[in-house]
Structures are given as structure tokens and as C-alpha cells.
Amino acid sequence: MSDALLWTALADPHRRAIVALLLERPRPVGEIVEACGLSQPSTSKHLKVLREAALVRVRQDAQRRVYALDPDPIAELDAWLAPYRKLWNTSLDALGDRLDETASDLPEEPAPKD
């Protein structure tokens, strides 16, 4: 799988919506069309991009094509994001500490009267 294909596939909000939908469970194309509110041809184009990026798998079930999320590319993306997540957590911890400091400097509000 190419990183460029993965990023391109996930850049589109409709494809991210399809990925989120498939996170719940595998779904046939018709169900994806209905849930996303797109036309069938448009949904098929988005599914093709997701397939080419190896984000989804498809299996034939009689006359239906059923799509499922492939967790491997998501795991690769998660591993790539791990160092950045540490950076965000450090920044968020610092922000939380600062907010705690400023909150303790504020005068207490009087209790509401009934």
C-alpha cells in the first residue's frame, strides 16, 4: 500500500464517512449508498478509491458486494501518528495545568440562592 494512496483516500470527507460506517460492521453497497446519501455511481467511485488504498475489502454475497474495513492500513496510520500523539498529549497536559492554575486564581462564585 502506498502512503500517498492512503492519504488521498482519507482526504475526502465522503470516504471518511464510509470508513466510519464500515467501522461499525461490514455493509453491502446499497446500505452504504443509503447511509451516505450519495448516488450509487458516486459511492462506487469512492469505494474503488478505498479499495485501491487497501482500506476496505470486498466480498461477493450472491448478487451483493459487501464491504468491510481492513484494519491493517489503519494500524500503520496509527503507528505513524504515535509520535505526534505524544506531542499533542504533552501540549494538552500543559494546557490543563495552566487552566488549573488560572482557575485557582479566580474568586469563588457565590452559591445560587433558591
Coordinates of N, CA and C in Angstrom, one line a residue:
M1 N 0.8 -1.2 0.0 CA 0.0 0.0 0.0 C 0.9 1.2 0.0
S2 N 0.5 2.2 -0.8 CA 1.2 3.4 -0.9 C 0.7 4.4 0.1
D3 N 1.6 5.1 0.8 CA 1.2 6.2 1.8 C 0.4 7.2 1.1
A4 N 0.8 7.6 -0.2 CA 0.0 8.6 -0.9 C -1.4 8.2 -1.2
L5 N -1.6 6.9 -1.6 CA -2.9 6.4 -1.8 C -3.8 6.5 -0.5
L6 N -3.2 6.1 0.6 CA -3.9 6.1 1.9 C -4.3 7.5 2.2
W7 N -3.4 8.5 2.2 CA -3.7 9.9 2.5 C -4.8 10.4 1.5
T8 N -4.6 10.1 0.2 CA -5.6 10.6 -0.8 C -6.9 10.1 -0.5
A9 N -7.0 8.8 -0.2 CA -8.3 8.2 0.1 C -9.0 8.8 1.3
L10 N -8.2 9.1 2.4 CA -8.8 9.6 3.6 C -9.0 11.1 3.5
A11 N -8.5 11.8 2.5 CA -8.6 13.2 2.4 C -10.1 13.6 2.1
D12 N -10.8 12.8 1.5 CA -12.2 13.1 1.1 C -13.2 12.8 2.2
P13 N -14.0 13.8 2.6 CA -15.0 13.6 3.7 C -16.0 12.5 3.4
H14 N -16.4 12.2 2.2 CA -17.3 11.1 1.9 C -16.7 9.8 2.2
R15 N -15.4 9.7 1.8 CA -14.7 8.4 2.0 C -14.5 8.2 3.5
R16 N -14.2 9.3 4.3 CA -14.0 9.1 5.7 C -15.4 8.7 6.3
A17 N -16.5 9.2 5.8 CA -17.8 8.8 6.3 C -18.0 7.3 6.0
I18 N -17.6 6.8 4.8 CA -17.8 5.4 4.5 C -16.9 4.6 5.5
V19 N -15.7 5.0 5.7 CA -14.8 4.3 6.6 C -15.4 4.2 8.0
A20 N -16.0 5.3 8.5 CA -16.6 5.4 9.8 C -17.8 4.4 9.8
L21 N -18.6 4.4 8.8 CA -19.7 3.5 8.7 C -19.3 2.0 8.7
L22 N -18.2 1.7 8.0 CA -17.7 0.3 8.0 C -17.0 -0.1 9.3
L23 N -16.7 0.9 10.1 CA -16.1 0.6 11.4 C -17.1 -0.1 12.3
E24 N -18.4 0.2 12.1 CA -19.4 -0.5 12.8 C -19.6 -1.9 12.4
R25 N -19.6 -2.2 11.1 CA -19.7 -3.6 10.6 C -19.7 -3.6 9.1
P26 N -19.4 -4.7 8.5 CA -19.4 -4.8 7.0 C -20.8 -4.5 6.5
R27 N -20.9 -3.9 5.3 CA -22.1 -3.5 4.7 C -22.2 -3.7 3.2
P28 N -23.3 -4.0 2.7 CA -23.5 -4.1 1.2 C -23.5 -2.7 0.7
V29 N -23.2 -2.6 -0.6 CA -23.1 -1.3 -1.3 C -24.4 -0.5 -1.1
G30 N -25.6 -1.1 -1.3 CA -26.8 -0.4 -1.2 C -27.0 0.2 0.2
E31 N -26.6 -0.4 1.2 CA -26.7 0.2 2.5 C -25.8 1.4 2.7
I32 N -24.6 1.3 2.1 CA -23.6 2.4 2.1 C -24.2 3.6 1.4
V33 N -24.8 3.3 0.2 CA -25.4 4.4 -0.6 C -26.5 5.1 0.2
E34 N -27.4 4.3 0.9 CA -28.5 4.9 1.6 C -27.9 5.7 2.8
A35 N -27.0 5.2 3.6 CA -26.5 5.8 4.8 C -25.7 7.1 4.4
C36 N -25.0 7.1 3.3 CA -24.2 8.3 3.0 C -25.0 9.3 2.2
G37 N -26.1 8.9 1.6 CA -26.9 9.9 0.9 C -26.3 10.3 -0.5
L38 N -25.4 9.4 -1.0 CA -24.8 9.7 -2.3 C -25.5 8.8 -3.4
S39 N -25.2 9.1 -4.6 CA -25.7 8.2 -5.7 C -24.9 6.9 -5.7
Q40 N -25.5 5.9 -6.3 CA -24.8 4.6 -6.4 C -23.5 4.8 -7.2
P41 N -23.5 5.4 -8.3 CA -22.2 5.6 -9.0 C -21.1 6.3 -8.3
S42 N -21.5 7.4 -7.6 CA -20.6 8.2 -6.7 C -20.0 7.3 -5.6
T43 N -20.9 6.6 -4.9 CA -20.5 5.7 -3.9 C -19.5 4.6 -4.4
S44 N -19.8 4.1 -5.5 CA -18.9 3.1 -6.1 C -17.5 3.6 -6.4
K45 N -17.5 4.9 -6.9 CA -16.2 5.5 -7.2 C -15.4 5.7 -5.9
H46 N -16.1 6.1 -4.8 CA -15.4 6.3 -3.5 C -14.9 4.9 -3.0
L47 N -15.7 3.9 -3.1 CA -15.3 2.6 -2.7 C -14.2 2.0 -3.5
K48 N -14.1 2.4 -4.8 CA -12.9 2.0 -5.6 C -11.7 2.6 -5.0
V49 N -11.7 3.9 -4.7 CA -10.5 4.6 -4.2 C -10.1 3.9 -2.8
L50 N -11.1 3.6 -2.0 CA -10.8 3.0 -0.7 C -10.2 1.6 -0.9
R51 N -10.7 0.8 -1.9 CA -10.2 -0.5 -2.2 C -8.7 -0.4 -2.7
E52 N -8.5 0.6 -3.6 CA -7.1 0.7 -4.2 C -6.1 1.1 -3.1
A53 N -6.6 1.8 -2.0 CA -5.7 2.2 -0.9 C -5.7 1.1 0.1
A54 N -6.3 0.0 -0.2 CA -6.4 -1.2 0.7 C -7.0 -0.9 2.1
L55 N -7.9 0.1 2.1 CA -8.6 0.4 3.3 C -9.8 -0.5 3.5
V56 N -10.4 -1.0 2.4 CA -11.5 -1.9 2.5 C -11.3 -3.1 1.7
R57 N -12.0 -4.2 2.1 CA -12.1 -5.4 1.4 C -13.5 -5.6 0.9
V58 N -13.7 -6.3 -0.2 CA -15.0 -6.6 -0.7 C -15.1 -8.1 -1.0
R59 N -16.3 -8.6 -0.7 CA -16.6 -10.0 -1.0 C -18.0 -10.1 -1.6
Q60 N -18.1 -11.0 -2.5 CA -19.4 -11.2 -3.2 C -20.3 -12.1 -2.3
D61 N -21.5 -11.6 -2.2 CA -22.5 -12.4 -1.4 C -23.8 -12.5 -2.3
A62 N -23.9 -13.6 -3.1 CA -24.9 -13.7 -4.1 C -24.8 -12.5 -5.1
Q63 N -25.8 -11.7 -5.2 CA -25.8 -10.6 -6.1 C -25.2 -9.3 -5.5
R64 N -24.9 -9.4 -4.2 CA -24.4 -8.1 -3.5 C -22.9 -8.2 -3.3
R65 N -22.4 -7.0 -3.3 CA -21.0 -6.8 -2.8 C -21.0 -6.2 -1.4
V66 N -20.3 -6.9 -0.5 CA -20.3 -6.5 0.9 C -18.9 -6.0 1.2
Y67 N -18.8 -4.8 1.7 CA -17.5 -4.1 2.0 C -17.3 -4.2 3.5
A68 N -16.0 -4.4 3.8 CA -15.6 -4.4 5.2 C -14.3 -3.6 5.3
L69 N -14.1 -3.0 6.5 CA -12.8 -2.3 6.8 C -11.7 -3.2 6.9
D70 N -10.5 -2.9 6.3 CA -9.3 -3.7 6.5 C -8.5 -2.9 7.6
P71 N -8.3 -3.5 8.8 CA -7.6 -2.8 9.8 C -6.1 -2.6 9.7
D72 N -5.5 -3.3 8.7 CA -4.0 -3.2 8.6 C -3.5 -1.8 8.2
P73 N -4.1 -1.1 7.2 CA -3.7 0.3 6.9 C -4.0 1.2 8.0
I74 N -5.0 1.0 8.8 CA -5.4 1.9 9.9 C -4.3 1.7 11.0
A75 N -3.9 0.5 11.2 CA -2.8 0.2 12.2 C -1.5 0.9 11.8
E76 N -1.2 0.9 10.5 CA 0.0 1.6 10.0 C -0.1 3.1 10.2
L77 N -1.3 3.6 10.0 CA -1.5 5.0 10.2 C -1.4 5.4 11.7
D78 N -1.9 4.5 12.5 CA -1.9 4.7 13.9 C -0.4 4.7 14.4
A79 N 0.4 3.8 13.9 CA 1.8 3.7 14.3 C 2.5 5.0 13.8
W80 N 2.2 5.5 12.6 CA 2.8 6.7 12.1 C 2.5 7.9 13.0
L81 N 1.2 7.9 13.5 CA 0.8 9.1 14.3 C 1.3 9.0 15.7
A82 N 1.7 7.9 16.2 CA 2.1 7.8 17.6 C 3.0 8.8 18.1
P83 N 4.1 9.2 17.4 CA 5.0 10.3 18.0 C 4.3 11.6 18.1
Y84 N 3.4 11.9 17.1 CA 2.6 13.1 17.2 C 1.6 13.2 18.3
R85 N 1.1 12.0 18.6 CA 0.1 11.9 19.7 C 0.8 12.2 21.0
K86 N 2.0 11.8 21.2 CA 2.8 12.1 22.4 C 3.0 13.7 22.5
L87 N 3.2 14.3 21.3 CA 3.4 15.8 21.3 C 2.1 16.4 21.7
W88 N 1.0 15.9 21.2 CA -0.3 16.5 21.5 C -0.6 16.3 23.0
N89 N -0.4 15.1 23.5 CA -0.7 14.8 24.9 C 0.1 15.8 25.8
T90 N 1.4 16.0 25.5 CA 2.2 16.9 26.3 C 1.7 18.3 26.2
S91 N 1.3 18.7 25.1 CA 0.7 20.1 25.0 C -0.6 20.2 25.7
L92 N -1.5 19.2 25.6 CA -2.7 19.2 26.3 C -2.6 19.1 27.8
D93 N -1.6 18.3 28.3 CA -1.3 18.3 29.7 C -0.8 19.7 30.2
A94 N 0.0 20.4 29.4 CA 0.4 21.7 29.8 C -0.7 22.7 29.8
L95 N -1.6 22.6 28.9 CA -2.8 23.4 28.8 C -3.7 23.2 30.1
G96 N -3.9 21.9 30.4 CA -4.7 21.5 31.5 C -4.1 22.1 32.8
D97 N -2.7 22.0 33.0 CA -2.1 22.5 34.1 C -2.3 24.1 34.2
R98 N -2.2 24.7 33.1 CA -2.3 26.2 33.1 C -3.8 26.6 33.4
L99 N -4.7 25.8 32.9 CA -6.1 26.1 33.2 C -6.4 25.9 34.7
D100 N -5.8 24.9 35.3 CA -5.9 24.6 36.7 C -5.4 25.8 37.5
E101 N -4.2 26.3 37.1 CA -3.6 27.4 37.8 C -4.5 28.6 37.7
T102 N -5.0 29.0 36.6 CA -5.8 30.2 36.4 C -7.1 30.0 37.1
A103 N -7.7 28.8 37.2 CA -9.0 28.6 37.9 C -8.8 28.8 39.4
S104 N -7.7 28.4 39.9 CA -7.5 28.6 41.3 C -7.2 30.1 41.7
D105 N -6.9 30.9 40.7 CA -6.7 32.4 40.9 C -8.0 33.1 40.9
L106 N -9.1 32.6 40.3 CA -10.3 33.2 40.2 C -11.1 33.2 41.5
P107 N -11.8 34.3 41.8 CA -12.6 34.3 43.0 C -13.7 33.3 42.9
E108 N -14.1 32.7 44.1 CA -15.2 31.8 44.1 C -16.5 32.5 43.8
E109 N -17.4 31.8 43.0 CA -18.7 32.4 42.8 C -19.6 32.0 44.0
P110 N -20.5 33.0 44.3 CA -21.4 32.6 45.4 C -22.3 31.5 45.0
A111 N -22.7 30.8 46.0 CA -23.7 29.7 45.7 C -25.0 30.3 45.3
P112 N -25.7 29.6 44.4 CA -27.0 30.1 43.9 C -28.0 30.1 45.1
K113 N -28.8 31.1 45.1 CA -29.9 31.2 46.1 C -31.1 30.6 45.6
D114 N -31.8 29.9 46.4 CA -33.1 29.2 46.0 C -34.2 30.1 46.2

